[in-house]
Amino acid sequence: MTAIRPIPSDRLPALLAAMPKAELHIHIEGSLEPELIFALAQRNGVAIPYASVEELRKAYAFTNLQSFLDIYYAGASVLLKEQDFYDMTWAYLEKAAADNVVRSEIFFDPQTHTARGVAMQTVIDGLHRACTDAKAKLGVDAELILCFLRHLSEEDAFDTLEQALPFKDKFIGVGLDSSEVGHPPEKFARVFAKCRALGLHLVAHAGEEGPPAYVWSALDVLKVERIDHGVQSPKDPELVKRLAKDRIPLTVCPLSNLKLCVFPQLADHNLKALLDAGLVATVNSDDPAYFGGYMNENFLQTFAATGMTAQHAYQLARNSFEGSFAREADKRRYIEKLDAAFAAA
Ligand code: ADE
Ligand code: ZN
């Protein structure tokens, strides 16, 4: 482990903001701000059941994952054209660049759109064009990960994969999201086996609200390379040992966990404990338009609440690069930039 010299706590926020970092867990539909929802609704003539941006924002009072997902899927209904998908992604990437995110691996939920009659190509082309522009214009290296909605059937996931395969050069992997409890990873064993054979990267949400058993089956049945969330893992000490032994990255989302009542307060969050147990934990924004903060806000609020140090900050950023699906040469380059930021702090 690289030892980081202590940094006075009043200088830590500036370092958290300035350090280069990767975001590995962002649902692009969860970056749709209320203002853009209203603008797209008007542009596309889509009716939404809220009178104003303020009224919509007021509805963002969640009690658990499902209470959020209901509003999140409704918000995505304004996305119809390729330019809509581009505009949403570009708005996120501008915010990511401002937060010194140099690498972003972006989830998208095609079934939310294809179920409304939007073509797979429309979705992927819009998202991918924004990623290509971000590399040239913002210096953010962005790639896409297609997520299957776990509340839908295995057959629906297979159909979705088939529709996406003509565009396989535009996404690097697949994930599993939506309502966790009652939809264990093994429901998608065969789809993930096929994706693995196709050479796609594999990740899955597990242990957000669901039990450690779902993390085990994401690892052993789906054979995922990263666990999204995973914060329920400490309930099973054997699982913690396994995650540490195999250096499985956990893409933790502190403000999401707070807003969805996974932890009553940020001060109760287990991120520091996960890091101190030697796990490859990272910080991510999940659905920043709904949970009150993009990357740097997640870092700043979580550090303020938990008393983590510069050593933790370095480890989180380093884990984000090591846990990413970037090419090895790019990972080394990012870590050199990170080391330079800490040397200059
Ligand atoms: N889709 C968008 N955000 C999600 C989350 N936090 N958990 C599961 N599915 C999601
Ligand atoms: Zn998520």
mmCIF file of C-alpha atoms and ligand atoms in Angstrom, residues 25 27 205 229 286, ligand 2:
data_model
loop_
_atom_site.group_PDB
_atom_site.id
_atom_site.type_symbol
_atom_site.label_atom_id
_atom_site.label_comp_id
_atom_site.label_asym_id
_atom_site.label_seq_id
_atom_site.Cartn_x
_atom_site.Cartn_y
_atom_site.Cartn_z
ATOM 1 C CA HIS A 25 -21.277 3.225 -11.122
ATOM 2 C CA HIS A 27 -26.847 5.110 -14.365
ATOM 3 C CA HIS A 205 -25.784 -4.898 -8.428
ATOM 4 C CA HIS A 229 -22.900 -1.583 -4.006
ATOM 5 C CA ASP A 286 -25.300 6.037 -8.850
HETATM 6 ZN ZN ZN B 2 -26.837 1.525 -9.264
#
